[in-house]
Structure formats: C-alpha cells, structure tokens
C-alpha cells in the first residue's frame, strides 16, 4: 500500500520533474556535445526518461533529481547505460553485480538534486555535502579507498578567452565514480567522449585525470594565445616611431597580465593540493592523480609564471618609454617657456602705460621693440647652449 502511494505521488510530480529536468539539463549543457548525431548523454538517458515504472524511479531518486548520465565501463567494451537496479546498487553502496566500474554524473542546478546528493547512502555525509556544494574551492582528500575533491574547469563560452572559471566535484572508489557540476563543463564532456573500447581508463582516476588534463590543455592554449599577444605588443614597441602611440600597447599588456593572474590563482591551489605530502592516496589513484596530473599542472603553472614575468618586464619597458615621452614633452615646453621669458619681460615693460616710455614717440617703435624681444630670445638661447642646458 505504501509503495503504491509513493508510485502515485511520483506519477503526479516526480515523473514530470524528472523528464523536464533531464531534457533541460541536456539542452543547456554541452557536457556531451557532439557533431555526430544525437547527444550521447541523451541516448544514454533514454531508458531513464522513458521509465514507465514509478516504483523503480522512487527506488533510486537520482533518476528524478539531476542525473545526466550513468554508464558502466568495462575494458574492451563500449560504455553501456546502467539500468535502474544498477543505479540503485551504486547509490545505496551495495556490491555491484557486473564487472568493470560505473560513472554517474549529476547536475546540481536544482536544490532537489543537491539535497538528494548530499544524503547519498553510498558516501560519508561530509563527502555527500561536498558534492552538493556550489562554491569554488580546490580540494583533494582521501580516506582508505575513497577519494574525493573539487577541481576547476572552464564554462562553455564559445570564445576561450572569455570563459569563466567554475568547478566540478567528484567522489570515487575503485569501482564507482560520482561527479557533480552546477555549470556545463566541456572538460567532462571531452572526457566522456574519449571513452572508447580501445581507450578506456583502468579506473575512475583515469576519468578525473582526463578532465584535469583537458583543463590544463585549455590553460596552456590560453597561455600560448596570451604569449602571441605579448609578441605583437613587443614587436610594435620595437618598431613604433611615434612614442605617442604607446597607449594601446599598455591596454594589450594589461589584458594579458590580468588573464594570467586569474589563471595563476586557479592553478596554484591545484598544484598545492597535488603536492601535499600529507595526502595519502590509495595505490589505484596514486599514479593518475599524484604523478601524471601533478606534472601537467606544475608545467602549466611554470608557463604561467614565465608569462607573468614577461608581461611584467614588457609593462616596465612600456612605462619607461611613456615616461621618456612625457619627459620629452615637458622638456619642449620648458625650453619654449624659458626662451619666451625674456620676451615676456620686454613686452611687459613696454606695455606699461607711463609717460616718457622708450620708443613710444618714434615711427617704428613697434618694430624696434620686436627686434629687442628677438635679441633677448637669441641671447637666452646662446646662454642655455653655453651652459649645456639644451
């Protein structure tokens, strides 16, 4: 009776929520975008969207609350969608009845999904709560055979330079990987599309490594683009003839330094958690996450530091050139003011409205006064040259 009541309740609301949420998640996300036919995620979700047994959906609420895909991976075979019983076994921590390992990916946009994930019985409570969080913080922890953490990624903006930093979270054991994200994560989609019979990772740590490698590759592509922009700015600085055109170069260098700083603030915490000597990783995850991923992240961080140093040096050179241009202009103004000072004194003297003014009665008084001003300017210029002030 109780089971029938739950099924009726699901028919009224849960099924609509499941279908609407799944379709919306697939439409808004490019986690699994592919140019070849329907989205792989949508194909894998068809058994869940078309589930006609409400009781089965209630037995594993993950189907209704944010599940994007659920696949089983066996070496040498195509990824296969999990059925309802397999998902229930995974979420409830029961031993799996099939070979290989499973990957469940959740969307945590809705509060119902976060509430469901935070209380998964297959994970400790603090790990489940970590999976349901939405803020960004680099994290990697391990206890026994359980490894969990949060790693950065770029969102799905079309222009790579405009992509914002977001985060995705994971928890894994040797035979289960659970990932969550609030924003569409192309890196996870790339890791998913790479799952082919001849290229399946040995375990869940391989997927995490692939997603992290995709992120670091994207970072290094951006570093290369930023480095090219610095090359153009440096060439313009060396070839430019008019120092008055330095303003736009400062804008280019400032943009490069700003983006490099953003990327370094993301990469530094990852490098720190991967190099943490107190982190005791299980053997099955050590090679993927502590050795290979650490080398990739550290190499990208070294490139970022080199880019920042180069940008800082170019900024200093630009500042020096701009200061030189400013000094040159001030020098011209100072010389002109100095040369005109004697003439100003002369014109001020002749401009006095007093009786008996010199040259006031002659026919060519104005011309003679101009000659006097010019003579004073020449004398001042000769003095400045003699004193080596010019």
XYZ file of N, CA and C in Angstrom, residues 17 24 44 83 119 152 160 225 241 260-261 267 277 320-321 335 358 381-382 386 390:
63
model
N 8.969 16.142 -13.159
C 10.220 16.778 -12.756
C 11.407 16.102 -13.395
N 15.996 19.584 -19.868
C 16.579 20.911 -19.727
C 18.080 20.817 -19.508
N 21.956 7.865 -23.746
C 22.083 7.061 -22.541
C 20.935 7.308 -21.573
N 21.104 0.230 -15.814
C 19.660 0.136 -15.628
C 19.304 0.600 -14.215
N 22.745 13.418 0.622
C 22.347 12.330 1.526
C 22.537 10.952 0.907
N 38.912 22.743 -10.685
C 38.407 23.835 -11.530
C 38.196 23.385 -12.966
N 37.270 31.204 -26.048
C 38.048 30.604 -24.967
C 38.553 31.649 -23.984
N 48.088 31.819 -26.556
C 47.448 32.986 -27.164
C 47.908 34.277 -26.495
N 57.494 54.326 -34.278
C 58.285 55.542 -34.466
C 57.796 56.669 -33.567
N 46.431 36.302 -17.052
C 47.453 35.412 -16.493
C 47.326 35.328 -14.976
N 47.012 36.438 -14.348
C 46.824 36.432 -12.892
C 45.618 35.588 -12.503
N 45.445 27.846 -10.803
C 46.385 26.731 -10.901
C 47.188 26.530 -9.620
N 52.194 16.618 0.875
C 52.847 15.393 1.326
C 52.011 14.636 2.354
N 58.630 52.810 -18.973
C 59.843 53.595 -19.199
C 59.734 54.430 -20.467
N 59.197 53.829 -21.537
C 59.039 54.568 -22.795
C 58.038 55.706 -22.643
N 61.703 74.453 -22.506
C 62.582 75.256 -23.361
C 61.815 76.421 -23.973
N 60.201 104.526 -23.501
C 61.214 104.380 -24.539
C 60.573 103.881 -25.832
N 68.934 81.821 -25.678
C 69.245 80.524 -26.300
C 70.748 80.250 -26.271
N 71.570 81.298 -26.593
C 73.030 81.136 -26.561
C 73.497 80.809 -25.150
N 75.442 77.470 -24.063
C 76.760 77.595 -23.432
C 76.778 76.886 -22.078
N 70.667 72.817 -22.980
C 69.909 72.368 -24.141
C 70.625 71.190 -24.783
